Short mmCIF file of C-alpha atoms in Angstrom, two decimals:
data_model
loop_
_atom_site.label_atom_id
_atom_site.label_comp_id
_atom_site.label_asym_id
_atom_site.label_seq_id
_atom_site.Cartn_x
_atom_site.Cartn_y
_atom_site.Cartn_z
CA MET A 1 41.29 13.90 7.52
CA ASN A 2 43.45 16.34 5.67
CA GLY A 3 41.99 19.21 7.69
CA HIS A 4 42.78 17.37 10.91
CA ILE A 5 46.37 16.78 9.85
CA SER A 6 46.80 20.39 8.75
CA ARG A 7 45.43 21.60 12.16
CA LYS A 8 48.09 19.56 13.92
CA THR A 9 50.89 20.71 11.70
CA ASP A 10 49.82 24.35 11.71
CA PRO A 11 52.74 26.23 13.35
CA SER A 12 50.52 29.16 14.42
CA ARG A 13 48.57 27.01 16.91
CA LEU A 14 49.66 25.37 20.18
CA ALA A 15 49.37 21.72 20.88
CA PRO A 16 47.96 20.49 24.25
CA GLU A 17 51.39 19.50 25.51
CA ASP A 18 52.62 23.02 24.77
CA ALA A 19 49.96 24.44 27.13
CA PHE A 20 51.14 22.20 29.98
CA TYR A 21 54.70 23.20 29.27
CA ALA A 22 53.78 26.89 29.39
CA LYS A 23 52.03 26.42 32.76
CA ARG A 24 55.07 24.67 34.20
CA LEU A 25 57.28 27.41 32.85
CA LYS A 26 55.05 30.07 34.46
CA ASP A 27 55.10 28.28 37.83
CA ALA A 28 58.86 27.93 37.66
CA THR A 29 59.21 31.64 36.87
CA ARG A 30 56.94 32.57 39.80
CA ASN A 31 58.84 30.31 42.20
CA SER A 32 62.17 31.67 41.06
CA SER A 33 60.96 35.26 41.48
CA ARG A 34 59.63 34.41 44.92
CA ARG A 35 62.91 32.82 45.89
CA ARG A 36 64.65 35.85 44.57
CA LYS A 37 62.43 38.22 46.55
CA GLY A 38 62.43 36.17 49.74
CA THR A 39 59.62 34.99 51.99
CA TRP A 40 56.95 37.62 52.56
CA ARG A 41 56.09 38.47 56.15
CA LYS A 42 53.21 40.58 57.36
CA LEU A 43 55.44 43.14 59.05
CA LEU A 44 55.76 46.75 57.98
CA TRP A 45 58.89 47.46 59.98
CA VAL A 46 60.90 44.79 58.12
CA ARG A 47 62.57 45.87 54.88
CA GLN A 48 61.16 43.65 52.11
CA SER A 49 61.04 43.71 48.33
CA TYR A 50 57.23 43.80 48.38
CA PRO A 51 54.91 46.81 48.37
CA ASP A 52 53.13 47.76 51.59
CA ASN A 53 49.72 46.73 50.23
CA TYR A 54 50.94 43.35 49.03
CA THR A 55 48.61 40.38 49.60
CA ASP A 56 49.95 36.86 49.56
CA GLU A 57 47.52 34.76 47.56
CA ASP A 58 48.75 31.45 48.94
CA THR A 59 48.35 32.29 52.64
CA PHE A 60 45.44 34.74 52.45
CA LEU A 61 42.69 32.25 53.28
CA ASP A 62 44.76 30.50 55.96
CA HIS A 63 44.29 33.40 58.39
CA LEU A 64 40.50 33.49 58.28
CA GLN A 65 38.88 32.92 61.69
CA ARG A 66 35.19 32.58 62.43
CA ASN A 67 34.06 33.78 65.86
CA PRO A 68 37.54 33.62 67.44
CA ARG A 69 36.42 35.07 70.79
CA LEU A 70 33.07 33.33 71.04
CA GLN A 71 32.07 32.21 74.52
CA PRO A 72 29.15 29.76 74.44
CA TYR A 73 26.31 30.70 76.76
CA GLU A 74 25.00 28.39 79.45
CA PHE A 75 21.34 28.34 80.40
CA TRP A 76 21.67 28.40 84.17
CA ARG A 77 24.44 30.97 84.00
CA LEU A 78 22.15 33.26 82.01
CA VAL A 79 19.35 32.71 84.51
CA ALA A 80 21.70 33.59 87.37
CA ASP A 81 22.89 36.73 85.60
CA SER A 82 19.32 37.83 84.90
CA THR A 83 18.62 38.05 88.64
CA VAL A 84 20.37 41.44 88.69
CA ILE A 85 17.83 42.81 86.22
CA VAL A 86 14.97 41.23 88.17
CA GLN A 87 16.17 42.84 91.40
CA HIS A 88 16.26 46.33 89.95
CA VAL A 89 12.90 46.03 88.19
CA CYS A 90 11.34 44.77 91.42
CA SER A 91 12.88 47.68 93.35
CA VAL A 92 11.33 50.15 90.91
CA THR A 93 7.99 48.35 91.16
CA ILE A 94 8.03 48.48 94.97
CA PHE A 95 8.82 52.20 94.90
CA VAL A 96 5.93 52.91 92.51
CA CYS A 97 3.56 50.86 94.68
CA CYS A 98 4.66 52.79 97.78
CA PHE A 99 4.05 56.10 96.02
CA THR A 100 0.62 54.94 94.90
CA GLY A 101 -0.28 53.95 98.46
CA ILE A 102 0.92 57.30 99.84
CA PHE A 103 -0.83 59.26 97.09
CA GLN A 104 -4.12 57.45 97.70
CA GLU A 105 -3.62 57.86 101.48
CA ARG A 106 -3.79 54.13 102.14
CA VAL A 107 -0.23 53.89 103.47
CA SER A 108 1.40 56.18 105.99
CA PRO A 109 4.55 57.85 104.61
CA LEU A 110 6.20 57.64 108.03
CA THR A 111 5.76 53.86 107.97
CA VAL A 112 7.36 53.62 104.54
CA VAL A 113 10.35 55.81 105.38
CA SER A 114 10.79 54.17 108.79
CA TRP A 115 11.01 50.66 107.36
CA GLY A 116 13.22 51.93 104.56
CA SER A 117 15.57 53.66 106.99
CA PHE A 118 15.71 50.58 109.22
CA GLY A 119 16.61 48.39 106.26
CA THR A 120 19.22 50.93 105.15
CA VAL A 121 20.89 50.95 108.56
CA VAL A 122 20.95 47.14 108.71
CA GLY A 123 22.32 46.95 105.18
CA TRP A 124 25.01 49.52 105.98
CA MET A 125 26.07 47.55 109.06
CA LEU A 126 26.37 44.36 106.99
CA TRP A 127 28.26 46.20 104.26
CA ASP A 128 30.64 47.71 106.82
CA PHE A 129 31.24 44.27 108.34
CA TRP A 130 32.02 42.76 104.93
CA VAL A 131 34.39 45.59 104.00
CA THR A 132 36.16 45.25 107.35
CA GLN A 133 36.64 41.53 106.82
CA GLU A 134 38.02 42.12 103.33
CA GLU A 135 40.45 44.73 104.62
CA LYS A 136 41.64 42.35 107.35
CA ALA A 137 42.16 39.57 104.82
CA GLN A 138 44.04 41.92 102.52
CA ARG A 139 46.19 43.18 105.39
CA LYS A 140 46.95 39.62 106.45
CA ALA A 141 47.97 38.73 102.90
CA GLU A 142 50.24 41.78 102.73
CA LEU A 143 51.83 40.84 106.06
CA GLY A 144 52.41 37.32 104.78
CA GLU A 145 54.13 38.62 101.66
CA GLN A 146 56.21 40.99 103.77
CA ALA A 147 57.20 38.13 106.09
CA VAL A 148 58.32 36.06 103.13
CA GLN A 149 60.35 38.98 101.81
CA ASP A 150 61.87 39.61 105.24
CA GLY A 151 62.77 35.92 105.44
CA GLU A 152 64.58 36.16 102.13
CA ASP A 153 66.43 39.29 103.31
CA ALA A 154 67.35 37.56 106.57
CA SER A 155 68.70 34.55 104.68
CA CYS A 156 70.81 36.86 102.52
CA ALA A 157 72.08 38.64 105.63
CA SER A 158 72.94 35.35 107.36
CA SER A 159 74.86 34.20 104.30
CA THR A 160 76.76 37.49 104.36
CA ILE A 161 77.58 37.05 108.06
CA SER A 162 78.77 33.47 107.53
CA ALA A 163 80.95 34.61 104.63
CA GLY A 164 82.49 37.32 106.85
CA ILE A 165 83.19 34.83 109.64
CA ALA A 166 84.84 32.46 107.17
CA LYS A 167 87.08 35.26 105.91
CA GLU A 168 88.07 36.18 109.49
CA GLN A 169 88.94 32.59 110.29
CA GLU A 170 90.94 32.28 107.10
CA ALA A 171 92.84 35.50 107.85
CA SER A 172 93.63 34.39 111.42
CA SER A 173 94.90 31.01 110.22
CA ILE A 174 97.45 32.55 107.84
CA GLY A 175 99.82 33.76 110.55
CA PRO A 176 100.85 36.80 112.58
CA LEU A 177 102.86 38.30 109.71
CA SER A 178 99.90 38.35 107.37
CA VAL A 179 97.63 39.61 110.09
CA SER A 180 99.96 42.46 110.98
CA HIS A 181 100.32 43.24 107.30
CA VAL A 182 96.60 43.40 106.89
CA GLY A 183 96.17 45.41 110.05
CA SER A 184 98.79 47.93 108.89
CA ARG A 185 96.49 49.19 106.16
CA PRO A 186 94.98 52.53 107.03
CA GLY A 187 91.26 52.76 107.48
CA THR A 188 90.66 49.00 107.74
CA SER A 189 88.83 47.31 110.57
CA HIS A 190 87.94 43.73 111.38
CA SER A 191 84.53 44.38 112.90
CA MET A 192 81.84 42.16 111.45
CA GLN A 193 79.01 43.91 109.72
CA GLY A 194 75.70 42.25 109.01
CA HIS A 195 74.97 44.24 105.86
CA PRO A 196 77.28 45.14 102.97
CA THR A 197 76.43 48.82 103.38
CA GLY A 198 77.58 48.82 106.98
CA ALA A 199 74.14 48.96 108.57
CA SER A 200 73.28 46.60 111.37
CA THR A 201 71.45 43.47 110.35
CA PHE A 202 68.97 43.29 113.20
CA ALA A 203 67.60 46.76 113.85
CA ALA A 204 65.68 47.45 117.03
CA TYR A 205 62.17 48.64 116.28
CA SER A 206 60.09 50.36 118.91
CA SER A 207 56.32 50.10 119.07
CA LEU A 208 56.09 53.67 120.36
CA PRO A 209 55.86 56.49 117.79
CA PRO A 210 58.79 58.92 117.58
CA TYR A 211 58.72 62.11 119.56
CA GLY A 212 56.64 64.86 117.98
CA VAL A 213 54.49 62.52 115.84
CA SER A 214 50.89 62.36 117.00
CA THR A 215 48.88 59.23 116.35
CA PRO A 216 45.40 59.69 114.87
CA PRO A 217 42.61 59.33 117.43
CA LEU A 218 40.58 57.00 115.18
CA SER A 219 41.47 54.27 112.75
CA PRO A 220 40.79 54.81 109.03
CA ARG A 221 37.79 52.49 109.23
CA ASN A 222 36.29 54.45 112.13
CA GLN A 223 36.99 57.72 110.37
CA GLN A 224 35.05 56.47 107.37
CA ARG A 225 32.17 55.45 109.60
CA VAL A 226 32.06 58.90 111.18
CA ALA A 227 32.12 60.49 107.72
CA THR A 228 29.22 58.27 106.64
CA VAL A 229 27.15 59.30 109.66
CA LYS A 230 27.90 62.98 108.98
CA SER A 231 26.83 62.59 105.34
CA ALA A 232 23.58 60.91 106.40
CA ILE A 233 22.78 63.72 108.85
CA LEU A 234 23.59 66.32 106.18
CA ILE A 235 21.27 64.67 103.64
CA TYR A 236 18.53 64.39 106.25
CA CYS A 237 18.75 68.08 107.15
CA ALA A 238 18.96 69.15 103.50
CA LEU A 239 15.80 67.23 102.64
CA LEU A 240 14.00 68.77 105.59
CA GLY A 241 14.88 72.22 104.31
CA LEU A 242 14.06 71.50 100.67
CA SER A 243 10.76 69.71 101.24
CA PRO A 244 8.59 72.88 101.15
CA ILE A 245 10.26 73.92 97.90
CA LEU A 246 9.84 70.49 96.33
CA LYS A 247 6.17 70.42 97.30
CA SER A 248 5.41 73.47 95.14
CA LEU A 249 7.83 72.54 92.35
CA THR A 250 5.23 71.37 89.82
CA LYS A 251 2.22 73.25 91.12
CA SER A 252 1.46 74.79 87.73
CA THR A 253 1.87 71.50 85.81
CA THR A 254 -1.00 69.17 85.07
CA SER A 255 -1.06 65.68 86.53
CA ASP A 256 -1.05 64.00 83.11
CA SER A 257 2.28 65.61 82.27
CA ILE A 258 3.69 64.54 85.63
CA TRP A 259 2.63 60.91 85.13
CA ALA A 260 4.06 60.82 81.61
CA MET A 261 7.33 62.46 82.65
CA SER A 262 7.82 60.16 85.63
CA THR A 263 7.05 57.10 83.49
CA TRP A 264 9.68 58.02 80.93
CA LEU A 265 12.22 58.78 83.66
CA MET A 266 11.63 55.40 85.29
CA CYS A 267 12.04 53.69 81.92
CA ILE A 268 15.35 55.52 81.45
CA ASN A 269 16.41 54.34 84.89
CA VAL A 270 15.68 50.71 84.06
CA ALA A 271 17.22 50.90 80.58
CA PHE A 272 20.49 52.62 81.52
CA PHE A 273 21.15 50.98 84.86
CA ASP A 274 24.64 49.51 85.26
CA TYR A 275 23.72 45.84 85.55
CA GLY A 276 27.28 44.63 84.96
CA GLY A 277 28.96 46.77 87.61
CA GLY A 278 31.02 45.00 90.22
CA VAL A 279 31.93 45.74 93.80
CA GLY A 280 34.42 48.43 92.74
CA ALA A 281 31.61 50.60 91.36
CA LYS A 282 30.45 52.41 94.48
CA PHE A 283 27.49 54.10 92.84
CA PRO A 284 25.28 53.17 89.89
CA ALA A 285 25.42 54.91 86.56
CA SER A 286 24.83 58.64 86.86
CA LEU A 287 22.18 58.82 84.13
CA SER A 288 20.12 56.03 85.67
CA THR A 289 20.37 57.40 89.21
CA ASN A 290 19.61 60.97 88.18
CA ALA A 291 16.59 59.85 86.18
CA ALA A 292 15.20 57.91 89.14
CA LEU A 293 15.77 60.76 91.59
CA MET A 294 14.20 63.23 89.18
CA ALA A 295 11.17 60.97 88.78
CA SER A 296 10.80 60.64 92.55
CA THR A 297 11.11 64.41 92.97
CA VAL A 298 8.44 65.02 90.35
CA LEU A 299 6.15 62.44 91.95
CA ALA A 300 6.75 63.82 95.44
CA SER A 301 5.66 67.26 94.29
CA ARG A 302 2.12 65.91 93.78
CA LEU A 303 1.72 64.89 97.42
CA THR A 304 -0.33 66.86 99.91
CA SER A 305 2.01 67.71 102.78
CA THR A 306 5.66 68.45 103.42
CA THR A 307 6.02 65.27 105.48
CA HIS A 308 4.86 63.20 102.52
CA VAL A 309 7.38 64.91 100.24
CA PHE A 310 10.23 64.40 102.68
CA SER A 311 9.37 60.74 103.26
CA LEU A 312 9.10 59.84 99.58
CA THR A 313 12.29 61.71 98.62
CA LEU A 314 14.31 60.07 101.40
CA PHE A 315 12.88 56.68 100.47
CA SER A 316 13.88 57.21 96.83
CA ILE A 317 17.48 57.97 97.84
CA GLU A 318 17.57 54.77 99.87
CA VAL A 319 16.10 52.67 97.05
CA PHE A 320 17.93 54.08 94.02
CA GLY A 321 21.16 55.31 95.59
CA LEU A 322 22.12 52.98 98.44
CA PHE A 323 20.27 49.73 97.85
CA PRO A 324 22.10 48.87 94.56
CA VAL A 325 25.45 49.18 96.35
CA PHE A 326 24.31 46.71 98.98
CA LEU A 327 22.99 44.28 96.36
CA ARG A 328 26.28 44.28 94.47
CA HIS A 329 28.30 43.56 97.57
CA LEU A 330 25.83 40.90 98.67
CA ARG A 331 26.23 39.10 95.35
CA HIS A 332 30.00 39.29 95.73
CA VAL A 333 29.91 37.86 99.26
CA SER A 334 27.24 35.15 99.01
CA PHE A 335 25.35 34.04 95.93
CA ARG A 336 22.86 32.11 98.06
CA ALA A 337 21.90 35.27 99.93
CA HIS A 338 21.69 37.02 96.56
CA VAL A 339 19.14 34.46 95.37
CA ILE A 340 17.17 34.70 98.62
CA ILE A 341 16.85 38.48 98.45
CA THR A 342 15.86 38.19 94.78
CA ILE A 343 13.00 35.88 95.75
CA LEU A 344 11.92 38.26 98.51
CA LEU A 345 11.96 41.22 96.12
CA VAL A 346 9.91 39.33 93.53
CA MET A 347 7.34 38.32 96.12
CA GLY A 348 7.25 41.85 97.56
CA ALA A 349 6.79 43.44 94.14
CA GLY A 350 4.02 40.97 93.25
CA SER A 351 2.26 41.59 96.55
CA GLY A 352 2.54 45.35 96.10
CA VAL A 353 1.04 45.21 92.63
CA GLY A 354 -1.79 42.99 93.88
CA VAL A 355 -2.59 45.29 96.80
CA THR A 356 -2.41 48.39 94.59
CA ILE A 357 -4.77 46.97 92.00
CA SER A 358 -7.28 45.45 94.42
CA GLY A 359 -7.35 48.34 96.84
CA GLY A 360 -5.74 46.82 99.92
CA ARG A 361 -6.87 43.19 100.13
CA TRP A 362 -4.48 40.63 101.60
CA THR A 363 -5.86 37.90 99.38
CA ALA A 364 -4.83 39.92 96.36
CA ALA A 365 -1.36 40.29 97.89
CA ILE A 366 -0.93 36.51 98.10
CA VAL A 367 -2.28 35.98 94.60
CA GLY A 368 -0.06 38.74 93.25
CA SER A 369 2.99 37.26 94.95
CA VAL A 370 2.41 33.80 93.46
CA ALA A 371 1.48 35.11 90.02
CA GLY A 372 4.42 37.53 89.98
CA SER A 373 6.89 34.80 90.93
CA PHE A 374 5.55 32.52 88.20
CA LEU A 375 5.69 35.25 85.55
CA VAL A 376 9.23 36.25 86.54
CA LEU A 377 10.48 32.66 86.37
CA LEU A 378 8.79 32.21 83.00
CA ALA A 379 10.31 35.41 81.64
CA MET A 380 13.79 34.49 82.89
CA GLY A 381 13.60 31.05 81.26
CA ILE A 382 12.20 32.30 77.95
CA CYS A 383 14.74 35.11 77.66
CA SER A 384 17.62 32.75 78.46
CA TRP A 385 16.51 30.21 75.83
CA TRP A 386 15.99 33.01 73.32
CA LEU A 387 19.50 34.32 73.88
CA LEU A 388 20.91 30.82 73.52
CA GLY A 389 19.08 30.45 70.21
CA LEU A 390 20.41 33.76 68.93
CA GLN A 391 24.01 32.78 69.51
CA LYS A 392 24.05 30.35 66.59
CA TYR A 393 23.50 33.28 64.22
CA LYS A 394 26.66 35.00 65.39
CA ASN A 395 29.05 35.08 62.45
CA GLU A 396 32.06 37.28 63.06
CA ILE A 397 34.92 36.72 60.63
CA HIS A 398 38.45 37.89 61.33
CA GLY A 399 41.02 37.86 58.58
CA PRO A 400 44.25 39.45 57.42
CA TRP A 401 42.39 42.60 56.37
CA ASP A 402 41.67 43.52 60.00
CA PRO A 403 43.93 46.17 61.52
CA ALA A 404 46.83 44.83 63.51
CA ARG A 405 46.52 45.09 67.27
CA PRO A 406 49.69 46.09 69.09
CA ILE A 407 50.94 43.84 71.87
CA ILE A 408 51.80 45.99 74.88
CA ARG A 409 54.29 44.39 77.18
CA ARG A 410 53.95 45.57 80.74
CA ARG A 411 57.16 43.89 81.81
CA TRP A 412 60.24 43.11 79.74
CA ASP A 413 61.83 39.75 80.43
#
């Protein structure tokens, strides 16, 4: 009991109420210093009484954000987006099957290149029609905007004319003395002008070009068509001249090395293809296209005749260079047509694989088409569900420690 009393009365020790008092005193000191320093703001260009690396303990955790730019995936949207990958893989498969048929002399190379050229011409005609329609719609929209702007200018001009007429009537109603006084000023005239600068409001435009200016014989669209035809003829003639050289390109290389090299090049083409490119991208990624053309060149060098080499090389340009452009524009124009051509490519690739494996049986083509379609649908569904399941593990945290991103204003209000 005496020890307990002496512990309470010992002046060298603090009582519990003294601890609470010290905490309140510390909080009051901190608040007073904060009031004295002012409110801290996370801005370096503002003069503050805080160091540059200061961290506010009270508001530090308030700025934490978890997955701020997360966009939840949708199953059918993922399936629709995966059709682009399916189209390209099927195109590569069809090309490999065509090469196998030509190499084993079961398919005529002229038949392959003829059907490929026919499809290319039809696709180019459709693409040209779509581009022409888009240009017409864009031109019509520009004319509409210009008409609206001209209407606003005409309304401003009419208001100016009405204001001038009102001033003339007011001046004439004042009296002859005021009119003569106004007319006595040198350099003044009472002619009405439709524009403040003195130019006439309604200018006469002529549909004929001025003298000395020659109109182009063709429209820009027709000029582009002529340039496309010239490029096609140039490529055709260049391939005819290079076919004998390409035939003997890998004469001293073994077939195993050629098969391995072409396989790796095709894998590079599939892996680095620009699947997210839109209509603005006229050509696929350069690495992917170059890898595919190199693989086709290497494969064509193993064929027997110059005609075979020419046919396979031209067919590869049509498949890997021009066909992706058509597919992108087709998806932009009509998604239903995009789905239809995807189904046709899947069935064609499955049939080609079946015919190649079986040795040319039509029954194998039907079985391969059905089996290929089923496997592609299964792979698309499984990959979409797998990607949906992976999204829940996404954990991206943004906080005040991240570098500040400048806000660039394109237009000042």
